[in-house]
N, C-alpha and C. Protein backbone atom coordinates (compact mmCIF):
# COMPACT_ATOMS: atom_id res chain seq x y z
N MET A 1 0.81 -1.20 0.00
CA MET A 1 0.00 0.00 0.00
C MET A 1 0.85 1.26 0.00
N SER A 2 2.07 1.19 0.47
CA SER A 2 2.90 2.39 0.52
C SER A 2 3.42 2.79 -0.86
N ASN A 3 3.14 2.01 -1.89
CA ASN A 3 3.60 2.32 -3.24
C ASN A 3 2.54 3.04 -4.06
N ARG A 4 1.57 3.66 -3.42
CA ARG A 4 0.55 4.39 -4.17
C ARG A 4 1.21 5.51 -4.95
N PHE A 5 0.77 5.70 -6.18
CA PHE A 5 1.36 6.74 -7.02
C PHE A 5 0.71 8.10 -6.78
N ILE A 6 -0.57 8.12 -6.49
CA ILE A 6 -1.29 9.38 -6.38
C ILE A 6 -2.00 9.40 -5.03
N HIS A 7 -1.84 10.50 -4.33
CA HIS A 7 -2.39 10.63 -2.99
C HIS A 7 -3.44 11.74 -2.96
N ASP A 8 -4.36 11.65 -2.01
CA ASP A 8 -5.44 12.63 -1.93
C ASP A 8 -4.93 14.06 -1.72
N TRP A 9 -3.82 14.24 -1.02
CA TRP A 9 -3.32 15.58 -0.77
C TRP A 9 -2.87 16.28 -2.05
N GLU A 10 -2.69 15.52 -3.13
CA GLU A 10 -2.26 16.13 -4.39
C GLU A 10 -3.31 17.08 -4.97
N TYR A 11 -4.57 16.93 -4.60
CA TYR A 11 -5.61 17.84 -5.10
C TYR A 11 -5.27 19.28 -4.73
N ALA A 12 -4.89 19.50 -3.47
CA ALA A 12 -4.56 20.86 -3.02
C ALA A 12 -3.33 21.39 -3.75
N VAL A 13 -2.33 20.55 -3.92
CA VAL A 13 -1.11 20.95 -4.62
C VAL A 13 -1.43 21.32 -6.06
N LYS A 14 -2.18 20.49 -6.72
CA LYS A 14 -2.46 20.72 -8.14
C LYS A 14 -3.42 21.88 -8.37
N ARG A 15 -4.24 22.19 -7.39
CA ARG A 15 -5.09 23.39 -7.50
C ARG A 15 -4.21 24.63 -7.55
N VAL A 16 -3.22 24.70 -6.67
CA VAL A 16 -2.29 25.83 -6.67
C VAL A 16 -1.47 25.83 -7.95
N ASP A 17 -0.94 24.66 -8.33
CA ASP A 17 -0.14 24.56 -9.56
C ASP A 17 -0.93 25.02 -10.78
N SER A 18 -2.22 24.66 -10.83
CA SER A 18 -3.03 25.05 -12.00
C SER A 18 -3.18 26.56 -12.08
N LYS A 19 -3.28 27.22 -10.95
CA LYS A 19 -3.38 28.69 -10.96
C LYS A 19 -2.08 29.30 -11.47
N LEU A 20 -0.95 28.70 -11.13
CA LEU A 20 0.33 29.18 -11.63
C LEU A 20 0.46 28.92 -13.13
N LEU A 21 0.02 27.75 -13.56
CA LEU A 21 0.17 27.34 -14.96
C LEU A 21 -0.76 28.09 -15.90
N LEU A 22 -1.96 28.34 -15.48
CA LEU A 22 -3.00 28.81 -16.39
C LEU A 22 -3.13 30.33 -16.43
N ARG A 23 -2.04 31.02 -16.35
CA ARG A 23 -2.05 32.48 -16.49
C ARG A 23 -2.51 32.85 -17.91
N ASN A 24 -2.11 32.07 -18.88
CA ASN A 24 -2.52 32.26 -20.27
C ASN A 24 -3.05 30.90 -20.75
N PRO A 25 -4.35 30.66 -20.59
CA PRO A 25 -4.88 29.33 -20.90
C PRO A 25 -5.08 29.10 -22.39
N GLY A 26 -4.04 29.30 -23.18
CA GLY A 26 -4.13 29.06 -24.62
C GLY A 26 -3.90 27.61 -24.96
N ARG A 27 -2.68 27.26 -25.25
CA ARG A 27 -2.30 25.89 -25.63
C ARG A 27 -1.56 25.27 -24.45
N ILE A 28 -2.19 24.27 -23.82
CA ILE A 28 -1.66 23.70 -22.58
C ILE A 28 -1.32 22.23 -22.79
N LEU A 29 -0.14 21.84 -22.31
CA LEU A 29 0.35 20.46 -22.39
C LEU A 29 0.50 19.91 -20.99
N ASN A 30 -0.07 18.74 -20.75
CA ASN A 30 0.09 18.06 -19.46
C ASN A 30 0.76 16.72 -19.70
N ILE A 31 1.91 16.54 -19.07
CA ILE A 31 2.64 15.26 -19.17
C ILE A 31 2.27 14.43 -17.96
N GLY A 32 1.51 13.36 -18.17
CA GLY A 32 1.09 12.45 -17.11
C GLY A 32 -0.34 12.71 -16.66
N HIS A 33 -1.27 11.87 -17.06
CA HIS A 33 -2.69 12.05 -16.74
C HIS A 33 -3.02 11.55 -15.33
N GLY A 34 -2.52 10.38 -14.95
CA GLY A 34 -2.80 9.82 -13.62
C GLY A 34 -4.29 9.71 -13.35
N LYS A 35 -4.73 10.29 -12.26
CA LYS A 35 -6.15 10.32 -11.90
C LYS A 35 -6.91 11.40 -12.66
N GLY A 36 -6.19 12.25 -13.39
CA GLY A 36 -6.84 13.32 -14.15
C GLY A 36 -7.08 14.58 -13.34
N ILE A 37 -6.42 14.69 -12.19
CA ILE A 37 -6.63 15.85 -11.32
C ILE A 37 -6.26 17.14 -12.06
N MET A 38 -5.04 17.21 -12.56
CA MET A 38 -4.60 18.44 -13.23
C MET A 38 -5.40 18.68 -14.50
N ASP A 39 -5.71 17.63 -15.24
CA ASP A 39 -6.47 17.82 -16.47
C ASP A 39 -7.87 18.37 -16.20
N SER A 40 -8.46 18.00 -15.07
CA SER A 40 -9.78 18.58 -14.74
C SER A 40 -9.65 20.08 -14.48
N PHE A 41 -8.57 20.50 -13.79
CA PHE A 41 -8.35 21.93 -13.57
C PHE A 41 -8.07 22.65 -14.90
N ILE A 42 -7.27 22.03 -15.76
CA ILE A 42 -6.95 22.64 -17.06
C ILE A 42 -8.22 22.81 -17.90
N SER A 43 -9.03 21.76 -17.99
CA SER A 43 -10.22 21.82 -18.86
C SER A 43 -11.21 22.89 -18.39
N ARG A 44 -11.26 23.17 -17.09
CA ARG A 44 -12.16 24.21 -16.58
C ARG A 44 -11.77 25.61 -17.07
N SER A 45 -10.51 25.77 -17.51
CA SER A 45 -10.08 27.08 -18.00
C SER A 45 -10.38 27.26 -19.50
N ASN A 46 -10.96 26.23 -20.12
CA ASN A 46 -11.32 26.27 -21.54
C ASN A 46 -10.15 26.69 -22.44
N PRO A 47 -9.05 25.94 -22.40
CA PRO A 47 -7.91 26.32 -23.23
C PRO A 47 -8.20 26.12 -24.72
N GLU A 48 -7.46 26.83 -25.52
CA GLU A 48 -7.54 26.69 -26.98
C GLU A 48 -7.18 25.25 -27.38
N LEU A 49 -6.16 24.70 -26.74
CA LEU A 49 -5.73 23.32 -26.97
C LEU A 49 -5.29 22.73 -25.64
N HIS A 50 -5.70 21.49 -25.39
CA HIS A 50 -5.34 20.79 -24.16
C HIS A 50 -4.84 19.41 -24.57
N THR A 51 -3.52 19.23 -24.50
CA THR A 51 -2.89 17.98 -24.91
C THR A 51 -2.42 17.23 -23.68
N ILE A 52 -2.66 15.92 -23.68
CA ILE A 52 -2.20 15.05 -22.60
C ILE A 52 -1.23 14.04 -23.19
N VAL A 53 -0.10 13.85 -22.54
CA VAL A 53 0.85 12.80 -22.91
C VAL A 53 0.85 11.80 -21.77
N GLU A 54 0.54 10.56 -22.08
CA GLU A 54 0.49 9.49 -21.07
C GLU A 54 1.16 8.25 -21.62
N ARG A 55 2.17 7.77 -20.90
CA ARG A 55 2.90 6.59 -21.37
C ARG A 55 2.16 5.27 -21.17
N ASN A 56 1.28 5.23 -20.18
CA ASN A 56 0.54 4.00 -19.88
C ASN A 56 -0.71 3.95 -20.74
N PRO A 57 -0.83 2.95 -21.64
CA PRO A 57 -1.98 2.91 -22.56
C PRO A 57 -3.33 2.74 -21.84
N ILE A 58 -3.35 2.10 -20.70
CA ILE A 58 -4.61 1.92 -19.96
C ILE A 58 -5.07 3.27 -19.40
N ILE A 59 -4.14 4.03 -18.83
CA ILE A 59 -4.50 5.34 -18.29
C ILE A 59 -4.83 6.30 -19.43
N ALA A 60 -4.11 6.20 -20.55
CA ALA A 60 -4.41 7.04 -21.71
C ALA A 60 -5.83 6.78 -22.20
N GLN A 61 -6.24 5.53 -22.21
CA GLN A 61 -7.60 5.19 -22.63
C GLN A 61 -8.63 5.77 -21.65
N LYS A 62 -8.31 5.75 -20.36
CA LYS A 62 -9.22 6.35 -19.37
C LYS A 62 -9.36 7.85 -19.63
N ALA A 63 -8.27 8.51 -20.03
CA ALA A 63 -8.33 9.94 -20.36
C ALA A 63 -9.26 10.14 -21.56
N LYS A 64 -9.11 9.31 -22.57
CA LYS A 64 -9.98 9.41 -23.75
C LYS A 64 -11.43 9.15 -23.38
N ASP A 65 -11.65 8.12 -22.55
CA ASP A 65 -13.01 7.80 -22.11
C ASP A 65 -13.63 8.93 -21.30
N ALA A 66 -12.80 9.72 -20.62
CA ALA A 66 -13.27 10.86 -19.83
C ALA A 66 -13.58 12.07 -20.71
N GLY A 67 -13.32 11.95 -22.03
CA GLY A 67 -13.67 13.02 -22.95
C GLY A 67 -12.53 13.87 -23.45
N TYR A 68 -11.31 13.52 -23.08
CA TYR A 68 -10.16 14.29 -23.57
C TYR A 68 -9.80 13.77 -24.96
N ASP A 69 -9.77 14.68 -25.94
CA ASP A 69 -9.58 14.29 -27.34
C ASP A 69 -8.13 14.18 -27.74
N ASP A 70 -7.30 15.07 -27.26
CA ASP A 70 -5.91 15.15 -27.71
C ASP A 70 -5.00 14.42 -26.71
N VAL A 71 -4.95 13.09 -26.83
CA VAL A 71 -4.17 12.26 -25.93
C VAL A 71 -3.11 11.51 -26.74
N TYR A 72 -1.88 11.74 -26.39
CA TYR A 72 -0.74 11.07 -27.03
C TYR A 72 -0.31 9.93 -26.12
N VAL A 73 -0.24 8.72 -26.67
CA VAL A 73 0.17 7.56 -25.89
C VAL A 73 1.63 7.28 -26.21
N GLY A 74 2.48 7.44 -25.20
CA GLY A 74 3.90 7.18 -25.40
C GLY A 74 4.76 8.04 -24.50
N SER A 75 6.02 8.02 -24.80
CA SER A 75 7.02 8.73 -24.01
C SER A 75 6.95 10.23 -24.23
N CYS A 76 7.15 10.99 -23.18
CA CYS A 76 7.18 12.45 -23.31
C CYS A 76 8.38 12.89 -24.15
N LEU A 77 9.45 12.10 -24.13
CA LEU A 77 10.62 12.45 -24.93
C LEU A 77 10.36 12.23 -26.42
N ASP A 78 9.59 11.19 -26.76
CA ASP A 78 9.18 11.00 -28.15
C ASP A 78 8.21 12.10 -28.59
N PHE A 79 7.32 12.48 -27.67
CA PHE A 79 6.34 13.53 -27.98
C PHE A 79 7.04 14.86 -28.26
N ILE A 80 8.01 15.20 -27.45
CA ILE A 80 8.70 16.47 -27.64
C ILE A 80 9.42 16.50 -28.99
N LYS A 81 9.95 15.35 -29.42
CA LYS A 81 10.59 15.26 -30.73
C LYS A 81 9.56 15.52 -31.83
N GLU A 82 8.38 14.91 -31.72
CA GLU A 82 7.33 15.14 -32.71
C GLU A 82 6.90 16.61 -32.75
N CYS A 83 6.80 17.24 -31.58
CA CYS A 83 6.45 18.67 -31.53
C CYS A 83 7.51 19.50 -32.24
N LYS A 84 8.77 19.21 -31.96
CA LYS A 84 9.87 19.96 -32.60
C LYS A 84 9.83 19.76 -34.11
N ASP A 85 9.61 18.52 -34.55
CA ASP A 85 9.57 18.22 -35.99
C ASP A 85 8.41 18.93 -36.69
N ASN A 86 7.31 19.16 -35.96
CA ASN A 86 6.10 19.75 -36.56
C ASN A 86 5.87 21.21 -36.16
N GLY A 87 6.81 21.80 -35.44
CA GLY A 87 6.68 23.21 -35.06
C GLY A 87 5.56 23.50 -34.07
N ILE A 88 5.20 22.53 -33.25
CA ILE A 88 4.12 22.71 -32.27
C ILE A 88 4.69 23.29 -30.98
N ARG A 89 4.04 24.35 -30.49
CA ARG A 89 4.49 25.03 -29.26
C ARG A 89 3.31 25.21 -28.32
N TYR A 90 3.61 25.39 -27.04
CA TYR A 90 2.58 25.52 -26.01
C TYR A 90 2.80 26.78 -25.18
N ASP A 91 1.69 27.30 -24.62
CA ASP A 91 1.73 28.45 -23.72
C ASP A 91 2.02 28.01 -22.28
N GLY A 92 1.65 26.80 -21.96
CA GLY A 92 1.87 26.27 -20.62
C GLY A 92 2.15 24.78 -20.67
N ILE A 93 3.10 24.34 -19.86
CA ILE A 93 3.44 22.92 -19.79
C ILE A 93 3.50 22.51 -18.33
N TYR A 94 2.84 21.40 -18.02
CA TYR A 94 2.86 20.84 -16.67
C TYR A 94 3.43 19.43 -16.77
N PHE A 95 4.39 19.12 -15.91
CA PHE A 95 5.01 17.80 -15.92
C PHE A 95 4.73 17.11 -14.60
N ASP A 96 3.99 16.01 -14.67
CA ASP A 96 3.74 15.17 -13.49
C ASP A 96 3.66 13.74 -14.00
N ASN A 97 4.81 13.12 -14.07
CA ASN A 97 4.88 11.79 -14.62
C ASN A 97 5.81 10.97 -13.75
N TYR A 98 5.40 9.77 -13.43
CA TYR A 98 6.27 8.90 -12.64
C TYR A 98 7.53 8.61 -13.45
N CYS A 99 8.67 8.77 -12.84
CA CYS A 99 9.95 8.60 -13.53
C CYS A 99 10.58 7.27 -13.18
N PHE A 100 11.01 6.56 -14.19
CA PHE A 100 11.57 5.24 -13.97
C PHE A 100 13.08 5.25 -13.86
N ALA A 101 13.73 6.16 -14.54
CA ALA A 101 15.19 6.22 -14.52
C ALA A 101 15.66 6.86 -13.22
N GLU A 102 16.68 6.30 -12.62
CA GLU A 102 17.18 6.84 -11.36
C GLU A 102 18.28 7.87 -11.57
N ASN A 103 19.18 7.61 -12.51
CA ASN A 103 20.33 8.52 -12.67
C ASN A 103 19.96 9.82 -13.39
N GLU A 104 19.08 9.75 -14.36
CA GLU A 104 18.64 10.96 -15.05
C GLU A 104 17.17 10.78 -15.41
N PRO A 105 16.28 11.14 -14.46
CA PRO A 105 14.85 10.90 -14.68
C PRO A 105 14.30 11.67 -15.87
N ASP A 106 13.17 11.19 -16.37
CA ASP A 106 12.52 11.78 -17.54
C ASP A 106 12.29 13.28 -17.37
N TRP A 107 11.89 13.72 -16.18
CA TRP A 107 11.57 15.14 -16.03
C TRP A 107 12.79 16.02 -16.23
N VAL A 108 13.99 15.50 -15.91
CA VAL A 108 15.21 16.27 -16.17
C VAL A 108 15.48 16.32 -17.67
N LEU A 109 15.41 15.17 -18.33
CA LEU A 109 15.64 15.11 -19.77
C LEU A 109 14.60 15.96 -20.52
N PHE A 110 13.36 15.89 -20.08
CA PHE A 110 12.29 16.67 -20.70
C PHE A 110 12.53 18.16 -20.50
N THR A 111 12.85 18.55 -19.27
CA THR A 111 13.05 19.97 -18.97
C THR A 111 14.16 20.57 -19.81
N ARG A 112 15.18 19.79 -20.10
CA ARG A 112 16.28 20.31 -20.91
C ARG A 112 15.86 20.61 -22.35
N GLN A 113 14.66 20.15 -22.75
CA GLN A 113 14.21 20.37 -24.12
C GLN A 113 12.99 21.29 -24.23
N ILE A 114 12.49 21.82 -23.12
CA ILE A 114 11.24 22.59 -23.20
C ILE A 114 11.36 23.87 -23.99
N ASN A 115 12.56 24.43 -24.10
CA ASN A 115 12.70 25.65 -24.91
C ASN A 115 12.21 25.43 -26.34
N ASP A 116 12.28 24.20 -26.81
CA ASP A 116 11.89 23.89 -28.18
C ASP A 116 10.38 23.87 -28.40
N ILE A 117 9.59 23.75 -27.31
CA ILE A 117 8.14 23.63 -27.50
C ILE A 117 7.33 24.60 -26.64
N LEU A 118 7.99 25.41 -25.81
CA LEU A 118 7.28 26.36 -24.97
C LEU A 118 7.44 27.77 -25.55
N ASP A 119 6.32 28.47 -25.72
CA ASP A 119 6.37 29.84 -26.23
C ASP A 119 7.20 30.72 -25.31
N ASP A 120 7.71 31.80 -25.89
CA ASP A 120 8.61 32.70 -25.15
C ASP A 120 8.02 33.22 -23.85
N ASN A 121 6.74 33.50 -23.81
CA ASN A 121 6.11 33.98 -22.58
C ASN A 121 5.38 32.87 -21.84
N GLY A 122 5.74 31.64 -22.15
CA GLY A 122 5.06 30.49 -21.57
C GLY A 122 5.44 30.22 -20.12
N THR A 123 4.69 29.33 -19.52
CA THR A 123 4.90 28.94 -18.13
C THR A 123 5.14 27.44 -18.06
N TYR A 124 6.12 27.05 -17.25
CA TYR A 124 6.45 25.64 -17.04
C TYR A 124 6.36 25.34 -15.55
N CYS A 125 5.58 24.34 -15.20
CA CYS A 125 5.49 23.86 -13.82
C CYS A 125 5.75 22.36 -13.82
N TYR A 126 6.30 21.88 -12.72
CA TYR A 126 6.49 20.44 -12.61
C TYR A 126 6.19 19.97 -11.21
N PHE A 127 5.76 18.73 -11.11
CA PHE A 127 5.43 18.10 -9.85
C PHE A 127 6.02 16.71 -9.92
N ASN A 128 6.97 16.45 -9.09
CA ASN A 128 7.54 15.10 -9.07
C ASN A 128 8.40 14.95 -7.83
N GLY A 129 7.76 14.61 -6.74
CA GLY A 129 8.50 14.38 -5.51
C GLY A 129 9.29 15.61 -5.10
N ASN A 130 10.58 15.46 -4.96
CA ASN A 130 11.43 16.56 -4.53
C ASN A 130 12.07 17.30 -5.70
N SER A 131 11.48 17.20 -6.88
CA SER A 131 12.09 17.84 -8.06
C SER A 131 12.20 19.35 -7.90
N GLN A 132 11.30 19.96 -7.12
CA GLN A 132 11.38 21.41 -6.95
C GLN A 132 12.63 21.81 -6.18
N HIS A 133 13.31 20.85 -5.55
CA HIS A 133 14.54 21.13 -4.81
C HIS A 133 15.78 20.60 -5.52
N ASN A 134 15.63 20.12 -6.75
CA ASN A 134 16.75 19.54 -7.47
C ASN A 134 17.68 20.64 -7.95
N SER A 135 18.84 20.74 -7.33
CA SER A 135 19.73 21.87 -7.61
C SER A 135 20.27 21.86 -9.04
N SER A 136 20.51 20.68 -9.63
CA SER A 136 21.03 20.66 -11.00
C SER A 136 19.97 21.12 -12.00
N LEU A 137 18.70 20.77 -11.75
CA LEU A 137 17.62 21.22 -12.63
C LEU A 137 17.42 22.73 -12.49
N ILE A 138 17.41 23.22 -11.28
CA ILE A 138 17.25 24.65 -11.05
C ILE A 138 18.40 25.41 -11.70
N LYS A 139 19.62 24.92 -11.55
CA LYS A 139 20.79 25.56 -12.16
C LYS A 139 20.63 25.58 -13.68
N TYR A 140 20.18 24.47 -14.26
CA TYR A 140 19.97 24.41 -15.71
C TYR A 140 18.97 25.49 -16.15
N LEU A 141 17.84 25.58 -15.47
CA LEU A 141 16.83 26.57 -15.83
C LEU A 141 17.39 27.99 -15.71
N GLU A 142 18.08 28.26 -14.62
CA GLU A 142 18.64 29.59 -14.42
C GLU A 142 19.73 29.91 -15.45
N ASP A 143 20.58 28.93 -15.78
CA ASP A 143 21.63 29.13 -16.78
C ASP A 143 21.06 29.39 -18.17
N ASN A 144 19.84 28.92 -18.42
CA ASN A 144 19.21 29.09 -19.72
C ASN A 144 18.16 30.19 -19.71
N MET A 145 18.41 31.18 -18.85
CA MET A 145 17.62 32.41 -18.83
C MET A 145 16.18 32.23 -18.34
N TRP A 146 15.92 31.21 -17.55
CA TRP A 146 14.60 31.04 -16.96
C TRP A 146 14.61 31.73 -15.61
N SER A 147 13.44 32.21 -15.21
CA SER A 147 13.32 32.80 -13.88
C SER A 147 12.02 32.33 -13.24
N VAL A 148 12.00 32.38 -11.93
CA VAL A 148 10.80 31.95 -11.21
C VAL A 148 9.70 32.98 -11.45
N ARG A 149 8.59 32.52 -11.98
CA ARG A 149 7.43 33.40 -12.18
C ARG A 149 6.73 33.58 -10.84
N GLU A 150 6.52 32.50 -10.16
CA GLU A 150 5.86 32.56 -8.87
C GLU A 150 6.22 31.33 -8.07
N SER A 151 6.39 31.51 -6.78
CA SER A 151 6.68 30.42 -5.87
C SER A 151 5.73 30.55 -4.70
N THR A 152 4.98 29.49 -4.43
CA THR A 152 4.00 29.51 -3.37
C THR A 152 4.30 28.38 -2.40
N LYS A 153 4.48 28.72 -1.14
CA LYS A 153 4.73 27.71 -0.11
C LYS A 153 3.49 27.62 0.77
N TYR A 154 3.02 26.42 1.06
CA TYR A 154 1.82 26.26 1.86
C TYR A 154 1.86 24.89 2.53
N PRO A 155 1.13 24.75 3.65
CA PRO A 155 1.12 23.46 4.35
C PRO A 155 0.19 22.47 3.65
N VAL A 156 0.59 21.23 3.64
CA VAL A 156 -0.20 20.15 3.04
C VAL A 156 -0.27 19.02 4.06
N LYS A 157 -1.48 18.50 4.26
CA LYS A 157 -1.63 17.32 5.12
C LYS A 157 -1.53 16.10 4.22
N MET A 158 -0.69 15.18 4.61
CA MET A 158 -0.51 13.98 3.81
C MET A 158 -0.36 12.76 4.70
N ALA A 159 -0.66 11.63 4.12
CA ALA A 159 -0.49 10.37 4.84
C ALA A 159 0.93 9.87 4.61
N LYS A 160 1.53 9.40 5.66
CA LYS A 160 2.88 8.84 5.56
C LYS A 160 2.82 7.43 6.12
N TRP A 161 3.43 6.51 5.40
CA TRP A 161 3.43 5.12 5.85
C TRP A 161 4.67 4.87 6.69
N ILE A 162 4.46 4.45 7.92
CA ILE A 162 5.56 4.10 8.82
C ILE A 162 5.28 2.71 9.35
N GLU A 163 6.15 1.77 8.98
CA GLU A 163 6.00 0.37 9.41
C GLU A 163 4.58 -0.14 9.18
N ASP A 164 4.09 0.00 7.94
CA ASP A 164 2.77 -0.46 7.52
C ASP A 164 1.61 0.21 8.24
N LYS A 165 1.85 1.33 8.91
CA LYS A 165 0.77 2.11 9.53
C LYS A 165 0.75 3.48 8.87
N GLN A 166 -0.45 3.94 8.59
CA GLN A 166 -0.58 5.24 7.96
C GLN A 166 -0.77 6.31 9.04
N GLU A 167 0.06 7.35 8.99
CA GLU A 167 -0.05 8.47 9.92
C GLU A 167 -0.24 9.74 9.13
N LEU A 168 -1.09 10.64 9.63
CA LEU A 168 -1.33 11.91 8.98
C LEU A 168 -0.32 12.93 9.49
N ILE A 169 0.43 13.53 8.57
CA ILE A 169 1.42 14.54 8.96
C ILE A 169 1.14 15.83 8.18
N THR A 170 1.67 16.93 8.65
CA THR A 170 1.60 18.19 7.91
C THR A 170 3.01 18.56 7.50
N THR A 171 3.15 18.90 6.23
CA THR A 171 4.45 19.27 5.71
C THR A 171 4.29 20.52 4.85
N ASN A 172 5.35 21.23 4.60
CA ASN A 172 5.29 22.39 3.70
C ASN A 172 5.60 21.94 2.28
N TRP A 173 4.84 22.47 1.34
CA TRP A 173 5.04 22.17 -0.07
C TRP A 173 5.30 23.48 -0.79
N THR A 174 6.17 23.44 -1.78
CA THR A 174 6.43 24.62 -2.58
C THR A 174 6.04 24.35 -4.02
N SER A 175 5.15 25.16 -4.56
CA SER A 175 4.80 25.08 -5.98
C SER A 175 5.54 26.20 -6.69
N ILE A 176 6.21 25.87 -7.77
CA ILE A 176 7.02 26.83 -8.51
C ILE A 176 6.59 26.83 -9.97
N SER A 177 6.43 28.01 -10.53
CA SER A 177 6.25 28.10 -11.98
C SER A 177 7.42 28.91 -12.52
N TRP A 178 7.88 28.54 -13.71
CA TRP A 178 9.03 29.16 -14.37
C TRP A 178 8.58 29.91 -15.60
N LYS A 179 9.24 30.97 -15.94
CA LYS A 179 8.95 31.70 -17.18
C LYS A 179 10.24 31.94 -17.92
N LYS A 180 10.14 32.04 -19.22
CA LYS A 180 11.31 32.29 -20.08
C LYS A 180 11.50 33.77 -20.23
């Protein structure tokens, strides 16, 4: 049970993240559908385009069944290549995808390529464990002329598994959006 991918406390986090992301609700890309939490917030803003990239075909089908039309099934790295090849760009990009690689996770590899598909005044947000504290990723963004658009710190109640017992704890979470 401690291997759950999506937790109830993520609703509060993604509500804040969506407000940071949807400053310009034009063309929005969400990497990782999961339970569809972020996509429900995105769709409420009535974007011009709402694209979902989901590597798991079963979850991608659930997104389609929920009424999302623009769902790409596959790797976010393959998707970014297709966008570059076809000149497709987005106003906002959100990354929340479970990463399998330990030495260089997908979100790091993806982030290094977002300049190719994010509009100049676009917003990039990511959610992936402690990624908001990853010093090499932050250094990369800063070295490539990115700056923090907004940073919001707030308390989040979450369940923590300790020796097969679930305990409710309060921790501080930081949501960060980046701008070019």
